[in-house]
Structure formats: C-alpha cells, structure tokens
Amino acid sequence: MADKKPVLEVRNLTVALPTGADRIHAVEKVSFTVSPGEIVCLVGESGSGKSVIAFTIMGLLAKALKPTGGEILLEGENVLAASEERLRELRCTRMSMIFQEPMTALNPVMTCGEQVDEVLRTHTKLDPAARRTKILGILTRVKLPEPERIYASYPHQLSGGQRQRIMIAMALVLDPVLLIADEPTTALDVTTQAEILKLIAELQETEGTGVLFITHDFGVVAEIAHKVAVLRWGELVEMGPTEQILSRPQAGYTKMLISSVPSIHPTHRGVRLDQATVLRTEKLGKTYSGRSFFQKARVVKAAVDVDLDIRRGETLGIVGESGSGKSTVARCIARLIDPTEGKVYLGDTEIATISASRLRPHRRKVQIVFQDPYRSMNPRITIGESIIEGPMNFGLGRADALVRARKLMETVRLDPNSLDRYPHQFSGGQRQRICIARALAMEPELLIADEAVSALDVSVQKQVLELLDEIRQRLNLAVLFITHDLRVAAQICDYVAVMSQGRVVEYGSAEQVFGSPKHDYTKALFAAAPGRNWEFGKFAAA
C-alpha cells in the first residue's frame, strides 16, 4: 500500500475553536495519509479532535469552528479550497461518511430505498428502473436479507445492525475512493459489531477503498486497522502500524489509553456465599402483544422463565445481543414495566404483582443508572436538585438531603461545590458519576447499571468501573450490571447470565462462563469479540 498514491492526505491541519473556549485549537497541525485499500484508525478520548477532522474533510464542520491552516487533499484536490457546490459534488461520489447513530442520521419518514435513491437522483442521470436495480444490488452487497422488503421498510422497522448497513449502502452506492466511519459500531452488540467490521473490511479490500475509521474501542483497532493515529487535545501524539502502536507504544498517553482496556479474562473476586440474598426472580417473563389496523395480532416474548439471584456485595452481569431481553429483565425487576408472569423477590417481599401504592415504599431500594446520563437528567435543573429530589420525595428534609448530596459528590470524586451547576456543564464521564450519586442518594439495596459505560471513552470507562466496584465493596451493595461489552463484564462481574431471545442460556461464575463456556451461543458471542486475542497493556520492549 505504501507505493500507491494516497487517496487522502491531511497536511498540518489546524482548526480553531470559538473565542472563550478552554483551548485555542480543536485540531492543531495534524498530518496523516490514507492509501487505497488501507484502514487508518483515529483514536483518542472525547475532545481529542477525531470527529472534527472527519467533518472538516467532508466539509460539514460547524460554523463555530474554522480551519485556519493546512491542506486536505482528496486525490490531490484541496477540499478546504473547494466551494460548497464542489463539495456537494464530491460527497458520495468521491468521499462518503458513515455516522455513529443511524437512527438519527436516517430520515424517519422516508423508506430506506427512497433514502438511497436520493443519493442516486442527486448525483446520477439514471432512470428510476436503473436506480432501483442499483439500490437492490448495493443492499445485497452489504448483506441485507430480503432486499425488496428492506427497500420498502422505514428505519424504525429495522434492527440497529440493519440500519447501520443502510448507512453503509448509502455511503458506498457510488463507489467513493474514501470512506469515513465515525464510531459506526459503538452502540452495536458484539456479534452485529463483528458483522459490520467484517463487511467494511471486505468492501475495502475488494473495492480498494481507503477507510478512515474513528473509534475509542481498541478491540476494533486490533481487528481491522493497518495504521493507528493517536490524538490528544487536537494534537497527533503518535502514529504507526497497528502492531507497533498496540505492542510497543512510545507516548505515555498512548500507553495510558491501551492500559485502560479491560482484559477479557476475569479475575477471581472471592465472593462471600454467606451474604443475604437481595434479589431473586422465579420464571420471570414479559410478553408484548398488539396489532395494527391492517395486521394480525403479534406476540413477542421479550423474557421467558428468567431465574436470577444476587446477594449483598455481589455483581451479576447480564450479557447478550440487542433484543436478547437484558433491559426488559432489568425494567421488570425495577417495576418500570410490569412482568406478565413469574415473581420478583426483593429480600422477602414479592414485588412483581403488588399494587403501585404498596410498591412505593420499596421503590427506593432499587435504583438504576441508565446508558445515557445526559438524557436521564433534567437539563433545566441543577445537579444538586436532581440528587436531592428522590430523598425529599421519601421524607428527608432539604437541608439533610443537601448534606447527603455533598457527601455523595465526594464519594463519586466530584467537587461538592458544583451542586449548583447544570448537566451540560459537565463531561460525559462526570455526568455518569452524577447519575451514580443520584442513585446512591436513595440508599438502595440493589443498583442496576444498564449499559452505564458503553458510550464512555476507554480511560473514563475504567474510572467509572473502578468507582462502581469501590462503592459496591464499601456499601456492600448488590449490583445488576447489563452490558454487551464482554471485556467489561469479565472485569466487574462475579456471576454472568448469558441471554438469547429472552432466555438465560448459560449462568455461572464469571471465571466459569468465560473460561469454559458450555452453550453454543455463548461460544459464538465470545468468538465475535473484537481483539479477543490481544492482551492490551502488556507492552514489548521498544
């Protein structure tokens, strides 16, 4: 690949931040190349400039940000000097982008076929029949089942992995020379992620497309990258071949990032079997049924015969693909939705069937930390008000609630004097700590973490996981931890339940499940984990 002329050359790119920001540049003097048939991964924490570089290349940079130096050459043409009209001509035909969240990137009121057709109508003179043939061909190429049905479907009627394939189809339908993928697998479960990564790698290899892949997942880096560029606060701190960067990093920042990646091999945690059982479920089930005006009644069994138990001071992990029933089980346990069958015991009290009035005193005993901390907090009230709201609803006075909130801010390692600030004034990792403090303010017996670290940078993720584990030990809490990240599950869970199609297919200690899985689904899940053969953080001598 080194003897081929690069499809992309970024030379000393500098992008200025608005006046008043905490630093002058979003990106400063960054240089790298992407050759035909090459995958270059940009890695770094939030705010490192990864997405700014991608949006600058595509000409989609926010007006508040301004390129102030350097060049971006797409097959020799400087896109920074191109007019808006020329940029529109280049998009999709010579360069394309896959965005992180397909549900927000796709138009919800247009069918998937219409959205791919829009690209062809804009950039080609093909007639409708020829466009339809080409669209069905690209849907087949990205391995979507039943292309005719997918063509006529709306985004909400498809799974997350299928929506991401639609985005890939739109990006590749006109065979661009450069494909930019901005965190395209972050929200996907491990098997769907493996399929998308394999698809991108296959298309890159067969078509000779250059790929700029943005991610914070080093498992993904190990799986697909030819070269890695490490960014920090807008500066390129290290770049080289994947094996060199992962095994023999030179920069201290790179070493810190890679060392933060959790091992997929669980450690012995020494669970005490003499602790009281906090939660127990017996044949817990949830069935959804409904009909539309034109369709027959449809029944979906989201959870079937789920038996779990968690003792004090213990963490039980539930892992599985999207749609496996993980979050449904958690919401049934917390009575955010009502189970349709089975029992849920909180201590000695059965809470699955009791009335709302009888349930209320037990509400504080089960608290949830959700996946997206920004969406789970009210942006119009201060974090202090968010934390004290629950305890005050259960009778604690405002002064005592504020004292508790200040202590909890110290517990989650945040400044107690920042209680009068709003959620948008904190980073993603800090907001997740605030959500943990809010949950702990109720002094729960069971803490449910539903994908609580999946959207965080690897270094922030490590900090939050260590914090959760420290709190579990200090307060002797029972924790139900839901995740699709097997590395996270290996490091934080004492026991693991593997779910598939609403059922628990394997259940045992983390050491047992990870060390010698019994069920074929569990084996397939582990085999799909990206970078599973890499032991991150063990560096060879330079």
PDB file of C-alpha atoms in Angstrom, residues 335 338-339 341-344 350-356 358:
ATOM      1  CA  ARG A 335     -41.125  -2.384  38.029  1.00  0.00           C
ATOM      2  CA  ASP A 338     -44.940  -4.875  34.750  1.00  0.00           C
ATOM      3  CA  PRO A 339     -43.959  -8.533  34.240  1.00  0.00           C
ATOM      4  CA  GLU A 341     -45.571 -13.815  34.571  1.00  0.00           C
ATOM      5  CA  GLY A 342     -43.244 -15.020  37.305  1.00  0.00           C
ATOM      6  CA  LYS A 343     -42.132 -13.472  40.586  1.00  0.00           C
ATOM      7  CA  VAL A 344     -39.569 -10.911  41.752  1.00  0.00           C
ATOM      8  CA  GLU A 350     -42.566 -10.239  46.320  1.00  0.00           C
ATOM      9  CA  ILE A 351     -42.881  -7.031  44.246  1.00  0.00           C
ATOM     10  CA  ALA A 352     -43.876  -8.244  40.766  1.00  0.00           C
ATOM     11  CA  THR A 353     -47.596  -8.377  41.496  1.00  0.00           C
ATOM     12  CA  ILE A 354     -48.188  -5.875  44.303  1.00  0.00           C
ATOM     13  CA  SER A 355     -50.151  -2.661  43.648  1.00  0.00           C
ATOM     14  CA  ALA A 356     -48.477   0.688  42.925  1.00  0.00           C
ATOM     15  CA  ARG A 358     -47.849  -0.985  48.137  1.00  0.00           C
TER      16      ARG A 358
END
